[in-house]
Coordinates of C-alpha atoms and ligand atoms in Angstrom, one line a residue:
X11 CA 40.9 -0.1 -50.7
X12 CA 41.4 -3.8 -51.0
X13 CA 44.7 -4.0 -49.8
X14 CA 43.7 -2.4 -46.4
X15 CA 41.0 -5.3 -46.1
X16 CA 43.8 -7.8 -46.7
X17 CA 46.0 -6.0 -44.2
X18 CA 42.9 -5.9 -41.8
X19 CA 42.3 -9.9 -42.2
X20 CA 46.0 -10.1 -41.7
X21 CA 46.0 -8.3 -38.4
X22 CA 42.7 -10.0 -37.2
X23 CA 44.4 -13.4 -37.8
X24 CA 47.0 -12.7 -35.9
X25 CA 45.3 -11.2 -32.7
X26 CA 42.6 -13.7 -32.3
X27 CA 45.2 -16.3 -31.9
X28 CA 46.3 -13.9 -28.7
X29 CA 42.6 -14.0 -27.0
X30 CA 42.5 -15.6 -24.2
X31 CA 40.0 -14.6 -22.0
X32 CA 36.0 -13.7 -22.9
X33 CA 37.5 -9.8 -22.5
X34 CA 39.8 -10.2 -24.6
X35 CA 37.5 -11.4 -27.1
X36 CA 35.1 -8.5 -26.4
X37 CA 37.9 -5.8 -27.1
X38 CA 39.5 -7.7 -30.5
X39 CA 35.3 -7.2 -31.4
X40 CA 35.2 -3.7 -30.4
X41 CA 38.4 -2.9 -32.5
X42 CA 37.1 -4.5 -35.8
X43 CA 33.2 -4.6 -35.7
X44 CA 32.8 -2.0 -32.7
X45 CA 29.9 0.4 -34.4
X46 CA 31.6 3.9 -33.4
X47 CA 35.4 3.1 -34.3
X48 CA 35.7 -0.5 -35.5
X49 CA 38.4 -1.0 -38.0
X50 CA 36.5 -2.8 -40.6
X51 CA 32.9 -0.7 -39.9
X52 CA 35.2 2.4 -41.3
X53 CA 36.2 0.4 -44.8
X54 CA 32.1 -0.7 -44.8
X55 CA 30.8 3.2 -44.1
X56 CA 33.5 4.7 -46.6
X57 CA 32.3 2.0 -49.5
X58 CA 29.3 4.5 -50.8
X59 CA 32.1 7.1 -51.7
X60 CA 34.2 4.3 -53.9
X61 CA 33.6 4.7 -57.9
X62 CA 31.0 2.3 -59.0
X63 CA 33.0 -0.5 -60.9
X64 CA 34.5 -0.9 -57.7
X65 CA 32.2 -0.6 -55.3
X66 CA 30.6 -4.0 -55.8
X67 CA 33.9 -6.1 -55.7
X68 CA 35.3 -4.4 -52.7
X69 CA 31.8 -4.5 -51.1
X70 CA 31.4 -8.3 -51.5
X71 CA 34.8 -8.8 -50.2
X72 CA 34.4 -6.3 -47.6
X73 CA 31.1 -8.2 -46.3
X74 CA 32.9 -11.7 -46.7
X75 CA 35.4 -10.8 -44.5
X76 CA 32.8 -9.2 -41.8
X77 CA 31.3 -12.6 -41.9
X78 CA 34.4 -14.6 -41.3
X79 CA 35.3 -12.1 -38.6
X80 CA 32.0 -13.0 -36.7
X81 CA 32.1 -16.3 -37.3
X82 CA 35.5 -16.5 -35.4
X83 CA 34.4 -14.4 -33.3
X84 CA 31.4 -16.6 -32.2
X85 CA 33.6 -19.8 -32.3
X86 CA 36.2 -18.7 -30.0
X87 CA 33.6 -17.3 -27.7
X88 CA 31.7 -20.7 -27.2
X89 CA 35.0 -22.3 -26.8
X90 CA 36.0 -19.9 -23.9
X91 CA 32.4 -20.3 -22.0
X92 CA 32.7 -23.9 -22.8
X93 CA 36.1 -24.1 -20.7
X94 CA 34.9 -22.3 -18.0
X95 CA 31.8 -24.2 -17.5
X96 CA 34.2 -27.2 -17.1
X97 CA 36.4 -25.6 -14.8
X98 CA 33.5 -24.6 -12.1
X99 CA 32.4 -27.8 -10.7
X100 CA 28.9 -27.6 -10.0
X101 CA 27.2 -29.7 -7.4
X102 CA 23.5 -30.4 -8.1
X103 CA 22.7 -32.9 -5.3
X104 CA 23.9 -30.2 -2.8
X105 CA 20.6 -28.7 -1.0
X106 CA 19.5 -25.3 -2.3
X107 CA 19.4 -22.0 0.0
X108 CA 15.9 -21.6 1.2
X109 CA 14.7 -18.1 0.0
X110 CA 12.7 -16.2 2.8
X111 CA 9.2 -16.5 2.7
X112 CA 6.9 -13.2 3.3
X113 CA 3.7 -12.6 4.1
X114 CA 1.1 -9.5 4.5
X115 CA 1.7 -7.1 7.9
X116 CA -1.1 -7.9 10.2
X117 CA -2.8 -4.5 9.7
X118 CA -2.8 -5.2 5.8
X119 CA -4.5 -8.1 6.5
X120 CA -7.0 -7.0 9.1
X121 CA -7.8 -3.9 6.5
X122 CA -8.5 -6.7 3.9
X123 CA -10.7 -8.9 6.1
X124 CA -13.1 -5.7 7.5
X125 CA -13.1 -4.3 3.6
X126 CA -14.4 -7.6 2.6
X127 CA -16.7 -8.1 5.2
X128 CA -18.4 -4.9 4.4
X129 CA -18.5 -5.2 1.2
X130 CA -20.8 -8.0 1.2
X131 CA -23.0 -5.7 2.3
X132 CA -23.2 -2.6 0.0
X133 CA -20.3 -0.8 2.2
X134 CA -17.7 0.5 -0.5
X135 CA -14.3 1.0 0.9
X136 CA -13.0 4.9 0.5
X137 CA -10.0 6.7 1.4
X138 CA -9.3 10.5 2.2
X139 CA -6.7 12.4 3.2
X140 CA -4.5 11.7 6.3
X141 CA -3.3 15.8 6.4
X142 CA -6.5 17.2 6.7
X143 CA -8.5 20.6 7.3
X144 CA -10.0 21.4 11.2
X145 CA -13.5 21.8 9.2
X146 CA -13.7 18.0 8.2
X147 CA -12.0 16.6 11.3
X148 CA -14.3 18.9 13.7
X149 CA -15.9 22.0 13.0
X150 CA -18.0 20.4 10.2
X151 CA -18.4 17.2 12.8
X152 CA -20.5 19.7 15.3
X153 CA -17.5 20.8 17.1
X154 CA -16.8 24.6 16.6
X155 CA -13.3 25.9 17.6
X156 CA -13.7 26.2 21.2
X157 CA -16.1 23.4 22.1
X158 CA -14.3 21.4 24.7
X159 CA -14.9 18.1 23.3
X160 CA -12.1 18.6 20.6
X161 CA -9.6 17.8 23.8
X162 CA -10.0 14.2 23.6
X163 CA -8.9 13.8 20.3
X164 CA -5.1 14.7 21.1
X165 CA -4.4 16.4 17.7
X166 CA -1.3 17.2 16.0
X167 CA -1.8 20.1 14.3
X168 CA 0.1 22.1 11.3
X169 CA 2.1 25.0 11.8
X170 CA 0.5 27.3 8.9
X171 CA 1.6 30.6 8.9
X172 CA -1.9 31.4 6.9
X173 CA -5.2 29.8 8.2
X174 CA -7.5 28.9 4.9
X175 CA -11.2 29.1 5.3
X176 CA -11.2 25.3 6.1
X177 CA -9.1 26.3 9.3
X178 CA -5.9 24.9 10.2
X179 CA -4.3 21.7 9.0
X180 CA -3.8 19.0 11.1
X181 CA -3.1 15.1 11.3
X182 CA -6.4 13.3 11.0
X183 CA -7.2 12.1 14.5
X184 CA -10.3 9.7 13.4
X185 CA -11.6 8.5 10.1
X186 CA -14.9 10.3 11.2
X187 CA -13.4 13.3 8.8
X188 CA -14.3 11.2 6.0
X189 CA -18.0 11.6 6.8
X190 CA -18.7 15.2 5.5
X191 CA -16.3 14.1 2.9
X192 CA -18.2 11.4 1.5
X193 CA -21.5 13.4 1.3
X194 CA -19.9 15.9 -0.5
X195 CA -18.6 13.5 -3.6
X196 CA -21.3 11.4 -3.6
X197 CA -25.2 11.2 -4.5
X198 CA -27.1 9.6 -2.1
X199 CA -27.4 6.8 -0.8
X200 CA -24.1 6.7 0.9
X201 CA -22.6 3.4 2.3
X202 CA -19.0 3.8 3.0
X203 CA -16.4 2.3 5.1
X204 CA -13.2 4.8 5.7
X205 CA -10.2 2.9 6.5
X206 CA -7.2 5.1 7.2
X207 CA -4.4 5.9 9.2
X208 CA -5.0 8.5 12.1
X209 CA -2.5 10.2 14.4
X210 CA -3.0 11.5 18.3
X211 CA -0.2 12.5 20.7
X212 CA -0.4 9.3 22.8
X213 CA 2.0 6.6 23.4
X214 CA 1.4 3.6 25.8
X215 CA 0.8 -0.1 25.7
X216 CA -2.6 0.2 24.4
X217 CA -1.9 3.5 22.2
X218 CA 0.6 4.4 19.5
X219 CA 0.6 7.7 18.2
X220 CA 0.2 6.4 14.5
X221 CA -2.6 3.7 14.5
X222 CA -5.8 3.1 11.8
X223 CA -9.3 3.8 12.5
X224 CA -12.1 2.5 10.4
X225 CA -15.4 4.2 10.1
X226 CA -19.1 3.1 8.8
X227 CA -21.6 5.6 7.6
X228 CA -24.9 5.1 5.7
X229 CA -27.3 7.7 4.6
X230 CA -30.6 7.3 3.0
X231 CA -34.2 7.9 3.7
X232 CA -35.7 6.1 6.7
X233 CA -32.4 4.5 8.3
X234 CA -33.0 4.0 11.6
X235 CA -31.5 2.6 14.8
X236 CA -32.6 -0.8 14.0
X237 CA -30.2 -0.9 10.8
X238 CA -27.5 0.4 12.9
X239 CA -27.8 -2.7 15.3
X240 CA -28.0 -5.1 12.4
X241 CA -25.1 -3.8 11.1
X242 CA -23.3 -4.5 14.3
X243 CA -24.2 -7.6 14.9
X244 CA -23.5 -8.8 11.6
X245 CA -19.9 -7.5 11.6
X246 CA -19.5 -9.1 15.3
X247 CA -20.3 -12.2 13.8
X248 CA -18.3 -12.6 10.5
X249 CA -15.2 -10.9 12.2
X250 CA -15.1 -12.7 15.3
X251 CA -17.4 -15.5 15.0
X252 CA -20.8 -16.9 14.7
X253 CA -21.9 -17.2 18.8
X254 CA -20.6 -13.3 19.4
X255 CA -23.1 -10.4 19.3
X256 CA -22.8 -6.8 19.6
X257 CA -24.9 -4.3 22.2
X258 CA -25.2 -0.6 22.1
X259 CA -25.0 1.7 25.4
X260 CA -26.0 5.3 25.6
X261 CA -23.4 7.3 25.4
X262 CA -22.4 11.2 24.3
X263 CA -20.6 12.1 20.7
X264 CA -21.1 15.5 19.2
X265 CA -21.6 14.1 15.8
X266 CA -24.1 11.8 16.3
X267 CA -27.9 12.0 18.2
X268 CA -28.2 9.5 20.0
X269 CA -24.8 8.4 20.4
X270 CA -23.8 5.1 21.9
X271 CA -20.8 2.7 22.9
X272 CA -20.6 -0.5 21.0
X273 CA -19.8 -3.5 23.1
X274 CA -18.9 -6.7 21.7
X275 CA -19.9 -10.2 23.6
X276 CA -16.8 -12.0 25.3
X277 CA -15.9 -14.8 23.4
X278 CA -15.6 -17.0 26.4
X279 CA -18.1 -16.6 28.1
X280 CA -21.0 -15.3 25.3
X281 CA -22.0 -12.4 27.6
X282 CA -22.3 -14.3 31.0
X283 CA -20.0 -12.3 32.6
X284 CA -16.5 -14.2 33.5
X285 CA -12.8 -13.7 35.0
X286 CA -11.6 -12.5 31.5
X287 CA -14.0 -9.9 30.6
X288 CA -16.1 -9.2 34.0
X289 CA -19.2 -8.3 32.4
X290 CA -19.4 -10.1 29.5
X291 CA -18.9 -7.7 26.7
X292 CA -15.3 -5.9 25.4
X293 CA -15.5 -2.4 24.3
X294 CA -15.1 -1.7 20.6
X295 CA -16.1 1.8 19.8
X296 CA -18.5 4.4 19.3
X297 CA -21.9 4.8 17.0
X298 CA -25.0 6.6 16.9
X299 CA -27.4 8.2 14.7
X300 CA -25.6 11.7 12.2
X301 CA -26.2 14.6 13.7
X302 CA -28.5 17.0 11.8
X303 CA -26.0 19.7 12.0
X304 CA -23.3 17.2 10.4
X305 CA -25.6 16.5 7.4
X306 CA -26.3 20.0 6.8
X307 CA -22.7 20.4 6.6
X308 CA -22.5 17.9 3.9
X309 CA -25.4 19.6 2.0
X310 CA -28.1 16.9 3.1
X311 CA -31.5 17.9 4.0
X312 CA -31.7 16.3 7.8
X313 CA -35.6 16.3 7.2
X314 CA -35.5 13.9 4.5
X315 CA -32.4 11.8 5.2
X316 CA -31.0 10.0 8.2
X317 CA -28.1 8.0 8.8
X318 CA -25.8 6.1 11.1
X319 CA -22.0 6.1 11.7
X320 CA -19.7 4.1 13.8
X321 CA -16.2 3.8 13.9
X322 CA -13.1 2.3 16.6
X323 CA -9.5 1.5 16.1
X324 CA -8.6 -1.6 13.7
X325 CA -5.6 -2.3 15.8
X326 CA -7.9 -2.6 18.6
X327 CA -10.5 -4.7 17.3
X328 CA -7.9 -7.0 15.8
X329 CA -6.2 -7.7 19.4
X330 CA -9.8 -8.5 20.8
X331 CA -9.9 -11.6 18.3
X332 CA -9.3 -14.8 19.6
X333 CA -6.0 -16.3 20.1
X334 CA -4.1 -13.3 19.3
X335 CA -1.6 -12.0 22.1
X336 CA -0.3 -8.5 21.2
X337 CA 1.8 -7.3 24.8
X338 CA 2.2 -3.6 23.4
X339 CA 0.7 -2.2 20.0
X340 CA 3.7 -0.3 19.4
X341 CA 5.4 -3.2 18.9
X342 CA 3.3 -3.8 15.2
X343 CA 5.2 -0.8 14.0
X344 CA 8.8 -1.6 14.7
X345 CA 9.3 -2.9 11.8
X346 CA 11.0 -6.2 14.2
X347 CA 10.8 -9.5 12.0
X348 CA 11.0 -11.5 15.1
X349 CA 7.8 -9.8 15.9
X350 CA 6.0 -9.7 12.9
X351 CA 7.0 -13.3 11.7
X352 CA 4.3 -15.0 14.3
X353 CA 1.3 -13.5 12.5
Ligands
LIG15 N1 -14.7 9.1 15.7 C1 -14.5 8.6 17.2 C2 -13.3 8.4 17.7 O1 -12.5 8.5 17.3 C3 -15.3 7.3 17.2 C4 -17.0 7.4 16.3 C5 -17.8 7.9 17.2 C6 -17.0 7.2 15.1 C7 -19.2 7.9 17.0 C8 -18.4 7.5 14.6 C9 -19.6 7.5 15.6 O2 -19.0 7.4 13.4 O3 -20.7 7.6 15.1 O4 -13.3 8.3 19.2

């Protein structure tokens, strides 16, 4: 055994002289010290089979040899890496390569901003499925299967073989589908903002098939139109600027009664009427007092509770912000960095 170790030592001494690159050195290290097939490793493993009187002496010798081999390898490795550094000239005075600086997508920023504005008055952001049941998107919102109002939503339906108790599946065409879901999930009172992707069969400069909407819903005892108007004015000032305000105009939606369209005063003429806005007001979305049938669908007693809701497109209200000029809403989703970098 001792003779074997001595010949290993001689072999190592001869081979290390031939090493000229880090790869050679790695190979040598594996050959002698490798965990699986290293030659010295095999000897060290065999020590336990030796008779006791030899084990100590040979063991010491073998461990000493391992130490020598390890030191020699480390030394050569340092030499090799040292010489390589000197070969490669590195000019510290050269200017560095600038890393590209990213930022959030305009819509991500918009969603965060809207979320924060409503959080300050106690509305929590929730999210509900984008692939939704007909029940939540239409039926529970007071639009039975054959109701003509459904046509306004230009919905993508999913071609399911079997239709469940909640009707067909579809890509949600508006965030109002979160209203009854929230009523089912949460104890009263409710104050939610539901911001989500929505889908409709539409595509032109002011419509994209995938877009974002955001929905506000408040339900409690004694909620009135005055509360709705207060919240809309608050939003107008926080989002568009302190001199802006909101107004509501009578309108019709199936899921609210009474229903309104919401306008924001024009930033240029402050409601007087100018060349930009004509009437002084810019239309932003819909709102109203939650219809008793919708409350009932959410298992809430309309005699005890009332609520308001409002909803509109995130893209649209962001494009109404002063200082942004986006010629085509679809550009937002083309992932063209030359366009997106501007914002
Ligand atoms: N869901 C409506 C749409 O997509 C917008 C809307 C109107 C939301 C009235 C509401 C509401 O909450 O009360 O056009």
